[in-house]
PDB file of C-alpha atoms in Angstrom:
ATOM      1  CA  MET A 174       2.869 -13.788 -15.555  1.00 47.00           C
ATOM      2  CA  LYS A 175       4.646 -11.714 -12.604  1.00 51.00           C
ATOM      3  CA  LEU A 176       6.166  -8.489 -13.487  1.00 47.00           C
ATOM      4  CA  GLN A 177      10.162  -9.825 -12.729  1.00 52.00           C
ATOM      5  CA  THR A 178       9.504 -12.751 -15.122  1.00 48.00           C
ATOM      6  CA  ILE A 179       7.974 -10.171 -17.871  1.00 50.00           C
ATOM      7  CA  LEU A 180      11.169  -7.748 -16.817  1.00 46.00           C
ATOM      8  CA  LEU A 181      13.064 -10.134 -17.004  1.00 44.00           C
ATOM      9  CA  LEU A 182      12.370 -11.944 -20.554  1.00 49.00           C
ATOM     10  CA  LEU A 183      12.373  -8.273 -21.854  1.00 44.00           C
ATOM     11  CA  ALA A 184      15.654  -7.796 -20.894  1.00 46.00           C
ATOM     12  CA  LEU A 185      16.734 -10.821 -22.457  1.00 44.00           C
ATOM     13  CA  ALA A 186      15.319 -10.317 -25.910  1.00 46.00           C
ATOM     14  CA  ILE A 187      17.297  -6.780 -25.834  1.00 47.00           C
ATOM     15  CA  LEU A 188      20.380  -8.577 -25.143  1.00 41.00           C
ATOM     16  CA  GLN A 189      20.116 -11.139 -27.812  1.00 49.00           C
ATOM     17  CA  ALA A 190      19.212  -8.951 -30.261  1.00 44.00           C
ATOM     18  CA  CYS A 191      22.479  -6.451 -29.150  1.00 43.00           C
ATOM     19  CA  ASN A 192      24.267  -9.596 -28.775  1.00 44.00           C
ATOM     20  CA  SER A 193      23.292 -10.928 -31.878  1.00 45.00           C
ATOM     21  CA  GLY A 194      26.165 -13.601 -33.117  1.00 44.00           C
ATOM     22  CA  THR A 195      27.097 -14.613 -29.287  1.00 41.00           C
ATOM     23  CA  ASN A 196      26.098 -17.606 -27.439  1.00 42.00           C
ATOM     24  CA  THR A 197      22.515 -17.302 -26.187  1.00 41.00           C
ATOM     25  CA  ASP A 198      21.416 -20.950 -25.689  1.00 44.00           C
ATOM     26  CA  HIS A 199      20.923 -19.325 -21.712  1.00 39.00           C
ATOM     27  CA  ALA A 200      18.568 -16.658 -23.136  1.00 40.00           C
ATOM     28  CA  THR A 201      16.537 -19.322 -25.405  1.00 42.00           C
ATOM     29  CA  GLU A 202      16.963 -21.964 -22.701  1.00 41.00           C
ATOM     30  CA  MET A 203      14.627 -19.003 -20.117  1.00 39.00           C
ATOM     31  CA  ALA A 204      12.693 -17.772 -22.637  1.00 42.00           C
ATOM     32  CA  ASN A 205      11.624 -21.091 -23.307  1.00 44.00           C
ATOM     33  CA  HIS A 206      11.040 -21.904 -19.715  1.00 40.00           C
ATOM     34  CA  THR A 207       7.617 -24.154 -19.080  1.00 41.00           C
ATOM     35  CA  ASP A 208       7.173 -23.114 -15.785  1.00 44.00           C
ATOM     36  CA  VAL A 209       6.178 -18.996 -16.660  1.00 41.00           C
ATOM     37  CA  GLU A 210       2.208 -18.816 -16.595  1.00 50.00           C
ATOM     38  CA  LEU A 211       0.298 -15.557 -17.016  1.00 56.00           C
ATOM     39  CA  ASN A 212      -1.721 -13.952 -15.195  1.00 54.00           C
ATOM     40  CA  THR A 213      -5.208 -14.360 -15.328  1.00 64.00           C
ATOM     41  CA  PRO A 214      -7.468 -10.625 -16.128  1.00 59.00           C
ATOM     42  CA  GLU A 215      -8.259 -10.812 -12.139  1.00 62.00           C
ATOM     43  CA  GLU A 216      -5.078 -11.375 -11.221  1.00 53.00           C
ATOM     44  CA  VAL A 217      -3.300  -8.045 -12.593  1.00 44.00           C
ATOM     45  CA  LYS A 218      -6.734  -6.283 -11.570  1.00 47.00           C
ATOM     46  CA  ALA A 219      -6.101  -7.523  -8.010  1.00 50.00           C
ATOM     47  CA  GLU A 220      -2.155  -6.366  -8.163  1.00 46.00           C
ATOM     48  CA  LYS A 221      -3.146  -3.176  -9.214  1.00 43.00           C
ATOM     49  CA  ALA A 222      -5.696  -2.468  -6.607  1.00 47.00           C
ATOM     50  CA  ALA A 223      -3.528  -3.884  -4.172  1.00 45.00           C
ATOM     51  CA  THR A 224      -0.396  -1.416  -5.149  1.00 45.00           C
ATOM     52  CA  PRO A 225      -1.269   2.630  -4.139  1.00 46.00           C
ATOM     53  CA  ASP A 226      -0.360   4.470  -6.838  1.00 49.00           C
ATOM     54  CA  ALA A 227       2.061   6.878  -7.189  1.00 60.00           C
ATOM     55  CA  PHE A 228       1.302  10.037  -4.861  1.00 73.00           C
ATOM     56  CA  ASP A 229       1.620  13.693  -5.542  1.00 84.00           C
ATOM     57  CA  ALA A 230       2.213  14.556  -1.551  1.00 91.00           C
ATOM     58  CA  THR A 231       5.986  15.378  -1.031  1.00 94.00           C
ATOM     59  CA  PHE A 232       7.448  15.138   2.166  1.00 94.00           C
ATOM     60  CA  ALA A 233      10.422  17.446   3.971  1.00 93.00           C
ATOM     61  CA  ASP A 234      12.245  14.255   4.155  1.00 92.00           C
ATOM     62  CA  GLY A 235      12.459  10.949   2.999  1.00 92.00           C
ATOM     63  CA  ILE A 236      11.501   9.128   6.262  1.00 94.00           C
ATOM     64  CA  THR A 237       8.122  10.201   5.833  1.00 96.00           C
ATOM     65  CA  ALA A 238       7.461   9.679   2.441  1.00 95.00           C
ATOM     66  CA  THR A 239       8.391   6.391   2.670  1.00 95.00           C
ATOM     67  CA  ILE A 240       5.763   5.947   6.154  1.00 97.00           C
ATOM     68  CA  TYR A 241       3.340   7.703   3.809  1.00 97.00           C
ATOM     69  CA  GLN A 242       4.166   4.601   1.224  1.00 96.00           C
ATOM     70  CA  TYR A 243       3.926   1.897   4.011  1.00 97.00           C
ATOM     71  CA  TYR A 244       0.675   3.690   5.202  1.00 97.00           C
ATOM     72  CA  LEU A 245      -1.059   3.603   2.302  1.00 97.00           C
ATOM     73  CA  LYS A 246      -0.223  -0.026   1.384  1.00 97.00           C
ATOM     74  CA  LEU A 247      -1.902  -0.791   4.449  1.00 97.00           C
ATOM     75  CA  GLN A 248      -4.874   0.883   4.238  1.00 97.00           C
ATOM     76  CA  MET A 249      -5.408  -0.456   0.456  1.00 97.00           C
ATOM     77  CA  SER A 250      -4.673  -4.210   1.969  1.00 97.00           C
ATOM     78  CA  LEU A 251      -7.026  -3.353   4.427  1.00 97.00           C
ATOM     79  CA  VAL A 252      -9.607  -1.744   1.798  1.00 97.00           C
ATOM     80  CA  ASN A 253      -9.213  -5.620  -0.036  1.00 96.00           C
ATOM     81  CA  SER A 254      -9.795  -6.980   3.202  1.00 96.00           C
ATOM     82  CA  ASP A 255      -6.418  -8.784   3.049  1.00 96.00           C
ATOM     83  CA  ALA A 256      -5.385  -9.462   6.588  1.00 94.00           C
ATOM     84  CA  ASP A 257      -1.620 -10.783   5.672  1.00 95.00           C
ATOM     85  CA  ASP A 258      -1.200  -8.255   3.235  1.00 96.00           C
ATOM     86  CA  ALA A 259      -2.030  -4.864   5.982  1.00 96.00           C
ATOM     87  CA  THR A 260      -0.012  -7.156   8.746  1.00 96.00           C
ATOM     88  CA  SER A 261       3.204  -7.223   6.482  1.00 96.00           C
ATOM     89  CA  ALA A 262       2.993  -3.389   5.324  1.00 97.00           C
ATOM     90  CA  ALA A 263       1.956  -2.943   8.983  1.00 97.00           C
ATOM     91  CA  GLY A 264       5.575  -4.497   9.842  1.00 97.00           C
ATOM     92  CA  ASN A 265       7.494  -2.410   6.517  1.00 97.00           C
ATOM     93  CA  LEU A 266       5.991   0.879   8.352  1.00 97.00           C
ATOM     94  CA  ALA A 267       7.296  -0.268  11.806  1.00 97.00           C
ATOM     95  CA  GLU A 268      10.401  -0.757  10.559  1.00 96.00           C
ATOM     96  CA  ALA A 269      10.417   2.381   8.857  1.00 96.00           C
ATOM     97  CA  PHE A 270      10.324   4.515  12.052  1.00 94.00           C
ATOM     98  CA  GLY A 271      13.384   3.118  13.238  1.00 90.00           C
ATOM     99  CA  ASN A 272      13.813   4.459  16.714  1.00 91.00           C
ATOM    100  CA  ASP A 273      12.651   8.251  15.497  1.00 86.00           C
ATOM    101  CA  LYS A 274       9.310   7.484  16.487  1.00 92.00           C
ATOM    102  CA  PRO A 275       8.864   4.924  18.915  1.00 96.00           C
ATOM    103  CA  ALA A 276       5.180   5.499  19.979  1.00 95.00           C
ATOM    104  CA  LEU A 277       4.127   5.447  16.514  1.00 96.00           C
ATOM    105  CA  ARG A 278       6.560   2.314  15.641  1.00 97.00           C
ATOM    106  CA  ASP A 279       4.970   0.488  18.517  1.00 97.00           C
ATOM    107  CA  LEU A 280       1.582   0.745  17.146  1.00 95.00           C
ATOM    108  CA  ALA A 281       2.367  -0.370  13.562  1.00 97.00           C
ATOM    109  CA  GLN A 282       3.494  -3.371  15.322  1.00 97.00           C
ATOM    110  CA  LYS A 283       0.944  -3.426  17.308  1.00 96.00           C
ATOM    111  CA  VAL A 284      -1.000  -3.312  13.367  1.00 95.00           C
ATOM    112  CA  ALA A 285       1.596  -6.227  12.461  1.00 96.00           C
ATOM    113  CA  ASP A 286       0.927  -8.959  15.122  1.00 97.00           C
ATOM    114  CA  ALA A 287      -3.285  -8.130  15.438  1.00 94.00           C
ATOM    115  CA  GLU A 288      -4.381 -11.908  15.107  1.00 90.00           C
ATOM    116  CA  ASP A 289      -7.433 -10.910  13.285  1.00 91.00           C
ATOM    117  CA  LEU A 290      -9.135  -8.294  10.578  1.00 93.00           C
ATOM    118  CA  GLU A 291     -11.109  -6.301  13.099  1.00 92.00           C
ATOM    119  CA  GLY A 292      -7.677  -6.425  14.873  1.00 92.00           C
ATOM    120  CA  VAL A 293      -5.908  -4.541  12.184  1.00 95.00           C
ATOM    121  CA  ARG A 294      -8.540  -2.030  11.650  1.00 96.00           C
ATOM    122  CA  SER A 295      -9.629  -0.812  15.101  1.00 93.00           C
ATOM    123  CA  THR A 296      -4.901  -0.395  15.865  1.00 95.00           C
ATOM    124  CA  PHE A 297      -4.611   1.423  12.322  1.00 97.00           C
ATOM    125  CA  ALA A 298      -7.426   4.019  13.674  1.00 96.00           C
ATOM    126  CA  GLU A 299      -5.216   4.771  16.032  1.00 95.00           C
ATOM    127  CA  LEU A 300      -2.272   4.498  14.020  1.00 97.00           C
ATOM    128  CA  THR A 301      -3.998   6.871  11.578  1.00 97.00           C
ATOM    129  CA  THR A 302      -4.845   9.662  14.697  1.00 97.00           C
ATOM    130  CA  GLY A 303      -1.204   9.626  15.589  1.00 97.00           C
ATOM    131  CA  LEU A 304       0.426  10.114  11.817  1.00 97.00           C
ATOM    132  CA  GLU A 305      -1.701  13.096  11.470  1.00 97.00           C
ATOM    133  CA  PRO A 306       0.881  15.910  13.173  1.00 97.00           C
ATOM    134  CA  LEU A 307       3.855  13.781  11.027  1.00 96.00           C
ATOM    135  CA  PHE A 308       1.987  13.934   7.859  1.00 97.00           C
ATOM    136  CA  THR A 309       0.536  17.599   8.484  1.00 97.00           C
ATOM    137  CA  ASP A 310       4.392  18.758   9.508  1.00 96.00           C
ATOM    138  CA  GLY A 311       6.464  16.744   7.156  1.00 96.00           C
ATOM    139  CA  ILE A 312       3.960  18.152   3.737  1.00 96.00           C
ATOM    140  CA  THR A 313       5.739  20.188   1.342  1.00 96.00           C
ATOM    141  CA  ASP A 314       3.802  20.088  -1.587  1.00 95.00           C
ATOM    142  CA  GLY A 315       0.622  17.712  -2.755  1.00 95.00           C
ATOM    143  CA  VAL A 316      -2.187  16.937  -1.095  1.00 96.00           C
ATOM    144  CA  ILE A 317      -3.600  13.985   1.452  1.00 97.00           C
ATOM    145  CA  TYR A 318      -6.601  13.816   1.967  1.00 97.00           C
ATOM    146  CA  LYS A 319      -8.195  12.789   5.204  1.00 98.00           C
ATOM    147  CA  GLN A 320     -11.251  10.840   5.433  1.00 98.00           C
ATOM    148  CA  HIS A 321     -13.984   9.700   7.824  1.00 98.00           C
ATOM    149  CA  CYS A 322     -16.523   7.146   7.909  1.00 97.00           C
ATOM    150  CA  PRO A 323     -19.019   7.919  10.644  1.00 96.00           C
ATOM    151  CA  MET A 324     -20.409   4.394  10.824  1.00 95.00           C
ATOM    152  CA  ALA A 325     -17.186   2.523  11.835  1.00 95.00           C
ATOM    153  CA  PHE A 326     -16.847   1.375  15.441  1.00 95.00           C
ATOM    154  CA  ASP A 327     -20.412   1.021  16.184  1.00 94.00           C
ATOM    155  CA  GLY A 328     -21.230   4.397  15.244  1.00 94.00           C
ATOM    156  CA  ALA A 329     -17.964   6.201  17.154  1.00 95.00           C
ATOM    157  CA  GLY A 330     -16.107   6.739  13.383  1.00 96.00           C
ATOM    158  CA  GLY A 331     -13.117   6.792  12.178  1.00 96.00           C
ATOM    159  CA  ASP A 332     -10.746   8.455  10.196  1.00 98.00           C
ATOM    160  CA  TRP A 333      -8.034   7.670   7.568  1.00 98.00           C
ATOM    161  CA  PHE A 334      -5.786   8.877   4.962  1.00 98.00           C
ATOM    162  CA  SER A 335      -5.784   8.825   1.512  1.00 97.00           C
ATOM    163  CA  ASP A 336      -3.612  10.297  -2.171  1.00 95.00           C
ATOM    164  CA  VAL A 337      -7.069  10.659  -3.774  1.00 95.00           C
ATOM    165  CA  SER A 338     -10.425  11.923  -2.677  1.00 95.00           C
ATOM    166  CA  ASP A 339     -12.548   8.849  -3.766  1.00 96.00           C
ATOM    167  CA  ILE A 340     -13.666   6.971  -0.985  1.00 97.00           C
ATOM    168  CA  ARG A 341     -12.222   3.575   0.116  1.00 96.00           C
ATOM    169  CA  ASN A 342     -13.028   2.564   3.194  1.00 97.00           C
ATOM    170  CA  PRO A 343     -10.603   0.482   5.428  1.00 97.00           C
ATOM    171  CA  TYR A 344     -13.123   0.048   7.954  1.00 97.00           C
ATOM    172  CA  TYR A 345     -15.479  -1.804   5.764  1.00 95.00           C
ATOM    173  CA  GLY A 346     -13.396  -2.888   2.487  1.00 91.00           C
ATOM    174  CA  ASP A 347     -16.204  -4.373  -0.196  1.00 87.00           C
ATOM    175  CA  LYS A 348     -19.435  -4.410   2.436  1.00 92.00           C
ATOM    176  CA  MET A 349     -18.968  -0.432   2.766  1.00 94.00           C
ATOM    177  CA  LEU A 350     -16.716   0.619   0.096  1.00 95.00           C
ATOM    178  CA  LYS A 351     -17.473   4.088  -0.091  1.00 95.00           C
ATOM    179  CA  CYS A 352     -19.082   4.637   2.935  1.00 95.00           C
ATOM    180  CA  GLY A 353     -17.176   8.064   4.225  1.00 96.00           C
ATOM    181  CA  LYS A 354     -16.402  11.474   3.541  1.00 97.00           C
ATOM    182  CA  VAL A 355     -13.362  13.843   3.009  1.00 98.00           C
ATOM    183  CA  VAL A 356     -13.295  15.870   5.552  1.00 98.00           C
ATOM    184  CA  ALA A 357      -9.777  17.597   5.674  1.00 97.00           C
ATOM    185  CA  GLU A 358      -6.978  18.489   3.285  1.00 97.00           C
ATOM    186  CA  ILE A 359      -3.818  18.675   4.420  1.00 97.00           C
ATOM    187  CA  LYS A 360      -1.300  20.571   2.284  1.00 94.00           C
TER     188      LYS A 360
END
């Protein structure tokens, strides 16, 4: 069951309890709706894996925090080898830059426009390099883990940022999920 449907049903149940004696035909109709499905445990795990946890880093401005959040969503989409999710997250990231950082906005848009997962991953590496000064200068509390996979891009290596020290490689996904190491902590 989608989270929104659960929340809607919960809100309707609370309203029904608070408004006992009022007309609840609509609430009853919504609660008995037959199109509602329960998610399987696998679907719940996949949705949780695709959503970055709340990160502990704080930034000097809300724009950088939003950019970091979209970056984490993009990174997690690559870990899951989900090209559609990755290009969507990259599109949101490009919008978040607005006109403030045109070079980074263009890189994020290049990720969003990539035609396949390998194109997304190679441009993601460029984007990561471009974002490092923004995150380094903008962080006011917490930690960002800079991680590195020495095997990415035919042995040239590739970096990424994470909100956790555990390695979840965006360049290989489940093929080599734990290939890499933390090379720096940005504080």
